[in-house]
Tab-separated table of C-alpha atoms in Angstrom:
chain	number	residue	atom	x	y	z
A	17	MET	CA	-30.063	-36.142	96.446
A	18	GLN	CA	-32.617	-35.927	93.658
A	19	ALA	CA	-35.441	-38.312	92.855
A	20	HIS	CA	-36.193	-39.215	89.229
A	21	VAL	CA	-39.280	-41.048	87.977
A	22	LEU	CA	-38.539	-43.013	84.829
A	23	LYS	CA	-41.484	-44.399	82.856
A	24	GLY	CA	-41.659	-46.430	79.685
A	25	THR	CA	-40.591	-49.841	78.497
A	26	LYS	CA	-37.742	-51.699	80.196
A	27	GLN	CA	-35.441	-50.614	77.390
A	28	GLN	CA	-36.456	-46.951	77.665
A	29	ILE	CA	-36.063	-46.956	81.452
A	30	ALA	CA	-32.605	-48.578	81.193
A	31	GLU	CA	-31.484	-46.024	78.603
A	32	ASN	CA	-32.745	-43.101	80.684
A	33	LEU	CA	-31.145	-44.526	83.819
A	34	ALA	CA	-27.799	-44.805	82.050
A	35	GLN	CA	-28.008	-41.122	81.073
A	36	ILE	CA	-28.496	-39.837	84.626
A	37	PRO	CA	-25.285	-38.089	85.705
A	38	GLY	CA	-23.634	-39.039	88.982
A	39	GLU	CA	-23.966	-42.121	91.122
A	40	VAL	CA	-27.199	-44.110	91.264
A	41	ARG	CA	-27.357	-45.977	94.560
A	42	GLU	CA	-30.906	-47.347	94.670
A	43	ALA	CA	-33.797	-48.084	92.338
A	44	ILE	CA	-37.392	-49.006	93.084
A	45	VAL	CA	-38.964	-51.159	90.383
A	46	PHE	CA	-42.699	-51.864	90.071
A	47	MET	CA	-43.487	-55.053	88.164
A	48	GLU	CA	-46.986	-56.148	87.214
A	49	GLU	CA	-47.821	-59.823	87.448
A	50	PRO	CA	-48.897	-61.343	84.121
A	51	VAL	CA	-52.684	-61.666	84.022
A	52	SER	CA	-54.837	-63.530	81.515
A	53	GLU	CA	-57.074	-61.454	79.245
A	54	ALA	CA	-60.227	-62.919	80.835
A	55	ALA	CA	-59.080	-61.947	84.339
A	56	ARG	CA	-57.971	-58.523	83.111
A	57	THR	CA	-61.492	-57.845	81.789
A	58	LEU	CA	-63.072	-58.871	85.102
A	59	GLU	CA	-60.640	-56.820	87.209
A	60	ARG	CA	-60.986	-53.640	85.177
A	61	GLU	CA	-62.003	-50.834	87.519
A	62	ASP	CA	-65.263	-49.035	86.859
A	63	ILE	CA	-64.107	-45.414	87.045
A	64	PHE	CA	-67.693	-44.141	86.925
A	65	SER	CA	-69.041	-46.286	89.783
A	66	GLU	CA	-69.097	-43.494	92.361
A	67	MET	CA	-70.903	-41.198	89.905
A	68	ARG	CA	-73.711	-43.658	89.057
A	69	PRO	CA	-76.186	-42.099	91.555
A	70	TYR	CA	-75.820	-38.754	89.744
A	71	MET	CA	-76.062	-40.050	86.177
A	72	VAL	CA	-79.152	-39.828	83.975
A	73	ASP	CA	-80.122	-42.563	81.523
A	74	VAL	CA	-81.820	-41.087	78.444
A	75	GLU	CA	-82.857	-43.296	75.529
A	76	ASP	CA	-83.063	-40.773	72.658
A	77	LEU	CA	-80.095	-38.547	73.483
A	78	ASP	CA	-78.311	-37.005	70.509
A	79	ASP	CA	-74.749	-36.600	71.749
A	80	ALA	CA	-73.207	-35.902	68.354
A	81	ARG	CA	-70.753	-33.008	68.274
A	82	GLU	CA	-73.150	-30.863	66.228
A	83	ALA	CA	-76.009	-31.469	68.658
A	84	VAL	CA	-73.877	-30.665	71.689
A	85	TYR	CA	-72.740	-27.298	70.325
A	86	LEU	CA	-76.069	-26.132	68.852
A	87	ARG	CA	-78.211	-23.903	71.061
A	88	ALA	CA	-81.399	-25.556	72.268
A	89	ASP	CA	-84.728	-23.747	72.453
A	90	GLY	CA	-84.629	-21.162	75.231
A	91	GLU	CA	-80.806	-20.944	75.455
């Protein structure tokens, strides 16, 4: 037995499922509950939260591409 992970829209998943050779006996489907846009904004995970203690807040940082790749004094 082989396991296949199919991702995409419902239509894409159905098309890919139909193309799998052999017998398909089971399928596990993950469905997301519809959520309002306001709730979605509040529930959005802060992926940087665990890094906050290690972050530095600098007011006049030039993070432009040119500034990042130019050598600073002493480098």
